[in-house]
CSV table of C-alpha atoms in Angstrom, one decimal:
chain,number,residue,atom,x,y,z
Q,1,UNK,CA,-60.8,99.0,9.7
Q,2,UNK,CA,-62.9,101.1,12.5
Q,3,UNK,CA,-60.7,103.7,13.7
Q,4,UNK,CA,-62.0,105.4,17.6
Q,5,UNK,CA,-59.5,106.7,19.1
Q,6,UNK,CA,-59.9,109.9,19.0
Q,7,UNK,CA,-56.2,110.7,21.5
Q,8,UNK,CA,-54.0,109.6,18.4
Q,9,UNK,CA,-56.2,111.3,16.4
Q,10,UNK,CA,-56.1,114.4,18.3
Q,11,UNK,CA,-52.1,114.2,18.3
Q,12,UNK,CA,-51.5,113.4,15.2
Q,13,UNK,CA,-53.4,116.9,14.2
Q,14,UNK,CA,-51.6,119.0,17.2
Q,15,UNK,CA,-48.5,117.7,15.2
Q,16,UNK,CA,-49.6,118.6,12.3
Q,17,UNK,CA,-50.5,122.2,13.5
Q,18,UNK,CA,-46.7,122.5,14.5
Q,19,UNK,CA,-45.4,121.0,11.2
Q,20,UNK,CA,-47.4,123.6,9.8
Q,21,UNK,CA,-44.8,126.4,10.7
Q,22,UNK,CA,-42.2,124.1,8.2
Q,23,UNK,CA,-43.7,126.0,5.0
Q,24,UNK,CA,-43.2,129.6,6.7
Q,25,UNK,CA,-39.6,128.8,8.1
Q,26,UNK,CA,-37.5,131.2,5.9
Q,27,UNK,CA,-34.2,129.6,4.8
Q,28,UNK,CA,-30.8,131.4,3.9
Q,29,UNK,CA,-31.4,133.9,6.6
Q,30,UNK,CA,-27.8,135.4,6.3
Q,31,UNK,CA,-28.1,135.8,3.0
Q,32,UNK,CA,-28.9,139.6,2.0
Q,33,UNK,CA,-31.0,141.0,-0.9
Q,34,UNK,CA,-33.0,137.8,-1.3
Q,35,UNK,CA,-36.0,138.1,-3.8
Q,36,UNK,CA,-38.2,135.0,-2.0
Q,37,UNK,CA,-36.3,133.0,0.5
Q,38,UNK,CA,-37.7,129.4,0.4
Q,39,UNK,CA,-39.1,126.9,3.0
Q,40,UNK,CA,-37.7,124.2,5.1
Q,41,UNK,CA,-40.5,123.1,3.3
Q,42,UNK,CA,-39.9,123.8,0.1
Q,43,UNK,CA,-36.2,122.4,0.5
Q,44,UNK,CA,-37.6,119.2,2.1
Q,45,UNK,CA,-39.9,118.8,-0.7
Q,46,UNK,CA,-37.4,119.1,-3.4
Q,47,UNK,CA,-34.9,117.1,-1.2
Q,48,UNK,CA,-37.6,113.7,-1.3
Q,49,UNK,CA,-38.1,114.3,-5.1
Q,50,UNK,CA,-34.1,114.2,-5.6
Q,51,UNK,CA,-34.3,110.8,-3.5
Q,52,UNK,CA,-37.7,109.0,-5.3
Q,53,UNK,CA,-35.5,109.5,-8.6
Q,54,UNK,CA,-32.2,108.7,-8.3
Q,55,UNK,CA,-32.9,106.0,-6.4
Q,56,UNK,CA,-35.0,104.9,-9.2
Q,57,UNK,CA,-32.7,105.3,-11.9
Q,58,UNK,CA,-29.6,104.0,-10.0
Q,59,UNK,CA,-29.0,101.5,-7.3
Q,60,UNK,CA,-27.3,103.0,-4.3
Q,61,UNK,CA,-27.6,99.8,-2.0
Q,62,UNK,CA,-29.6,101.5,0.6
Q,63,UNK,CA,-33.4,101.3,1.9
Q,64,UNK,CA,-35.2,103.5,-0.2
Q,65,UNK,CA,-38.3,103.9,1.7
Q,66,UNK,CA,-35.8,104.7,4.9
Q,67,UNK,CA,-34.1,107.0,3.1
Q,68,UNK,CA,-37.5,108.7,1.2
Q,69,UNK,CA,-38.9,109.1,4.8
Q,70,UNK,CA,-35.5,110.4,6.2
Q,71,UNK,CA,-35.6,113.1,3.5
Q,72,UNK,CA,-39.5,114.1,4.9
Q,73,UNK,CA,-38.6,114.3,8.5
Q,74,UNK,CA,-35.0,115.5,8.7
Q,75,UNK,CA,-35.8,119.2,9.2
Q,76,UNK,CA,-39.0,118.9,11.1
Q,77,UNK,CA,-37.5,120.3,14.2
Q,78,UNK,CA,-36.9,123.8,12.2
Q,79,UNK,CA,-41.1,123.5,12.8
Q,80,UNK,CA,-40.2,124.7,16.2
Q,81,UNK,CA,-36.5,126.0,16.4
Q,82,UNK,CA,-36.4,128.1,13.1
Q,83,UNK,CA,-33.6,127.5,10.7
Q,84,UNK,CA,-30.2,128.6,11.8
Q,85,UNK,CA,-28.1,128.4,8.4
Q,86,UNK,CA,-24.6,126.9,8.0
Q,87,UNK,CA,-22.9,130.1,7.6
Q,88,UNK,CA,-24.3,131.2,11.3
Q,89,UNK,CA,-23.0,128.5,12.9
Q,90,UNK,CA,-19.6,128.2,10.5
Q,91,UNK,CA,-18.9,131.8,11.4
Q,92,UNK,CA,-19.6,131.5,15.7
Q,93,UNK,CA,-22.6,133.7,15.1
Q,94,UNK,CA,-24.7,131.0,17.0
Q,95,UNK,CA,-23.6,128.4,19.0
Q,96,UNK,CA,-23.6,125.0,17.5
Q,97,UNK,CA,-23.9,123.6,21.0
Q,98,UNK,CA,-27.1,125.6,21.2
Q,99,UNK,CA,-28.2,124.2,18.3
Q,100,UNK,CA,-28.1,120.8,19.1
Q,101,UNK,CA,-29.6,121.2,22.3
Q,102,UNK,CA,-32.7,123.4,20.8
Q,103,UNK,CA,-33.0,120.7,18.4
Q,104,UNK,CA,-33.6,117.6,20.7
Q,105,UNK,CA,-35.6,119.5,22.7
Q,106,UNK,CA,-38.0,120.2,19.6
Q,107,UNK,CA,-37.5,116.5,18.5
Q,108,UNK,CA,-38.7,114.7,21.7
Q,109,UNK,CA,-41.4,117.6,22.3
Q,110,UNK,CA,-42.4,116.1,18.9
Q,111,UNK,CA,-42.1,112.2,19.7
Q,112,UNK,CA,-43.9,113.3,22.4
Q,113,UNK,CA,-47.4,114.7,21.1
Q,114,UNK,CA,-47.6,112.0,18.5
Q,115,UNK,CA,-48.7,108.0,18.8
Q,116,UNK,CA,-45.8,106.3,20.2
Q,117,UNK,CA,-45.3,104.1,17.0
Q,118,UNK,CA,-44.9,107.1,14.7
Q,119,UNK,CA,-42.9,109.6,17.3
Q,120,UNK,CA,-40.4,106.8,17.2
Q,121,UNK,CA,-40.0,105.9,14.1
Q,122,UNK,CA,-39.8,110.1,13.9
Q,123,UNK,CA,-37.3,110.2,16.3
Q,124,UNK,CA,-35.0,107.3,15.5
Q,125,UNK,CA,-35.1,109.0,11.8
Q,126,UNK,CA,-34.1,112.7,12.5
Q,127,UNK,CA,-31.6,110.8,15.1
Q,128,UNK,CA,-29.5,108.4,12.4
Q,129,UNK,CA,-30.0,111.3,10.2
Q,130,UNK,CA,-28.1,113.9,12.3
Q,131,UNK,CA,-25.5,111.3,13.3
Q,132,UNK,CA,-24.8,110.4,9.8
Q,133,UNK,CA,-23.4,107.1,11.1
Q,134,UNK,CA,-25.6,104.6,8.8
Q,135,UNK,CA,-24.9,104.2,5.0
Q,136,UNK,CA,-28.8,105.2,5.1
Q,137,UNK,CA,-27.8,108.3,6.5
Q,138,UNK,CA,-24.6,109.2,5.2
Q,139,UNK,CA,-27.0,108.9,1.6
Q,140,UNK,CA,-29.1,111.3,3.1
Q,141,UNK,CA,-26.8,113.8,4.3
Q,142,UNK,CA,-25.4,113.5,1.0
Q,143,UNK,CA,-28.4,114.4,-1.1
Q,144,UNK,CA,-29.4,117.4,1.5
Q,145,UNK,CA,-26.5,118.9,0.5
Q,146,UNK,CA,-27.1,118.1,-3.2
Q,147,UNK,CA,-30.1,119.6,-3.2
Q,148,UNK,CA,-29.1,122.9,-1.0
Q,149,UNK,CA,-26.4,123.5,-3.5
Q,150,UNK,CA,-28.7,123.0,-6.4
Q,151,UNK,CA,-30.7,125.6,-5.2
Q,152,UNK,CA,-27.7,128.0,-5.3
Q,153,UNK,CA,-28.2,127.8,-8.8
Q,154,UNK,CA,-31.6,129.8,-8.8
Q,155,UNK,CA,-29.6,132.0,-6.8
Q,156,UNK,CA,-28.2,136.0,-8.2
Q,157,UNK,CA,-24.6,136.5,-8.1
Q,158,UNK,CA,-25.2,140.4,-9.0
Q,159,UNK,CA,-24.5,143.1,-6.7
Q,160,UNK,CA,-22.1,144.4,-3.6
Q,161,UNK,CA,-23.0,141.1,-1.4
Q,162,UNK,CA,-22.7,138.6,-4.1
Q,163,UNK,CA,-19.0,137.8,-2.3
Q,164,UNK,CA,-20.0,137.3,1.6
Q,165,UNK,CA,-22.2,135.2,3.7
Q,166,UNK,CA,-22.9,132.5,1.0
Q,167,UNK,CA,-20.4,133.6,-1.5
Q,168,UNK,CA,-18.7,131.9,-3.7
Q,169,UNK,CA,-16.4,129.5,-1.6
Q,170,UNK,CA,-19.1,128.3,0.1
Q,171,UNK,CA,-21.4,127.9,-2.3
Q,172,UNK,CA,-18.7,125.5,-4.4
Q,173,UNK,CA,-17.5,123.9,-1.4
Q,174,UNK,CA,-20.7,123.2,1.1
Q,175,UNK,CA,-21.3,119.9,-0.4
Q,176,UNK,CA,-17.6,118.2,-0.3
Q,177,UNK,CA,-17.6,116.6,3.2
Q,178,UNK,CA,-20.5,115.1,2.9
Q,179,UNK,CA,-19.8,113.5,-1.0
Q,180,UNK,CA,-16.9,112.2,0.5
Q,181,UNK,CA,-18.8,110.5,3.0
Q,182,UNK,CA,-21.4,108.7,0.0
Q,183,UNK,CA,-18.8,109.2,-3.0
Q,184,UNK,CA,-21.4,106.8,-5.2
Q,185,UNK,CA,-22.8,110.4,-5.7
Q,186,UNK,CA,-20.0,112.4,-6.6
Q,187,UNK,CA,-21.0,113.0,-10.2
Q,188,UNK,CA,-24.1,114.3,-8.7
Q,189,UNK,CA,-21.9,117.1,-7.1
Q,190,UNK,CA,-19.5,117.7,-10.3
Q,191,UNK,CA,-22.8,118.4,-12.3
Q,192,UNK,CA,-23.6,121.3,-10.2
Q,193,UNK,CA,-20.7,122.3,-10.0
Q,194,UNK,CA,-19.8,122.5,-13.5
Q,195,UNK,CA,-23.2,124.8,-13.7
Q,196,UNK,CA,-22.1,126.4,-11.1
Q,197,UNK,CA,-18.7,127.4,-12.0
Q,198,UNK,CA,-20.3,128.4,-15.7
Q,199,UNK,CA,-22.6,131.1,-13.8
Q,200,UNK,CA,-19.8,132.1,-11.9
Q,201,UNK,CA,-17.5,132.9,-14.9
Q,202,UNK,CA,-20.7,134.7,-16.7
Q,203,UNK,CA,-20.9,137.2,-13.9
Q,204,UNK,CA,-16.6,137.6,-13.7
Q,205,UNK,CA,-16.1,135.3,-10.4
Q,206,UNK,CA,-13.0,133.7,-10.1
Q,207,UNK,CA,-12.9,129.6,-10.0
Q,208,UNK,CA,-10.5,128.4,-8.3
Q,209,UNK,CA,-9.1,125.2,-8.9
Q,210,UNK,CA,-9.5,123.9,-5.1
Q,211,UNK,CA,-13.0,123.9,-5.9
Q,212,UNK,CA,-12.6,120.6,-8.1
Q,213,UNK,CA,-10.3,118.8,-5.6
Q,214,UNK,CA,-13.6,117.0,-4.5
């Protein structure tokens, strides 16, 4: 195969460049006394890897390359917007009208400096993703929330902030509305959260029951 043309080369890189910024886009912003912060990167890394193996080892009835390429792409806007965390926009903090509207900008300012076949299938993806409509995406959503609330794990529950922003309802909650949505991976959440609850209790924070209603 001859490749020449240099324009879709050329876009593909100024994408690139951009997507770039995705592995210095601190996450968990609101949350104080951090050590390291990780990616969108790092988190959209960790999210595919959670997708490539259970979807090996189980049968979810979905596409699994869909899926595996919805994990990759479904924070590429945070390349240009930053990442505005849930407790922001649960709080009023930020608007979550100007959130949305940040965010298609950034997506069709992306769509737009890439080949047209690839900026589609981009855009189409972060677009089923965010509506969360398709049993594809509802898997997705699913598993982004399994893997944010995995990460709470790695997380220290010592000190005079360990009960705001991200405290401990959130953390044992943030992943319920979307289980719901894909309960096929339910036991997914109640292993967390039975790891969760165990670090809770070593470091004398209640659990209450609501937190295993889901």
């Amino acid at each position: 195969m001859k490749i020449s043309n240099n324009k879709k080369i050329s876009g593909i890189f100024d994408f690139l460049f951009i997507a770039e910024n995705l592995k210095n886009t601190e996450r968990w912003i609101s949350v104080k006394g951090l050590k390291k912060r990780e990616s969108s990167a790092d988190h959209s890394w960790k999210m595919s890897l959670m997708t490539m193996i259970v979807n090996t080892e189980f049968d979810f009835n979905v596409d699994k390359v869909k899926v595996l390429k919805m994990s990759v792409v479904h924070d590429l806007v945070e390349a240009i917007t930053g990442d505005i965390d849930y407790y922001l926009i649960s709080t009023g903090a930020v608007s979550s009208k100007q959130k949305v509207e940040n965010e298609l900008k950034a997506i069709k300012e992306i769509r737009k400096m890439l080949p047209s076949k690839i900026g589609s299938e981009i855009y189409d993806l972060w677009h089923e993703f965010e509506e969360a409509k398709s049993i594809d995406a509802r898997f997705s959503k699913a598993i982004d929330r399994l893997e944010t609330m995995s990460h709470y794990l790695s997380f220290s529950l010592d000190g005079p902030d360990k009960t705001k922003n991200w405290g401990p309802n959130l953390q044992a909650t943030y992943g319920d509305k979307a289980l719901l949505e894909f309960p096929q991976l339910l036991p997914f959440l109640r292993e967390i959260k039975h790891r969760l609850r165990k670090r809770y209790e070593k470091a004398g924070i209640k659990w209450f029951k609501e937190y295993d209603a889901v």
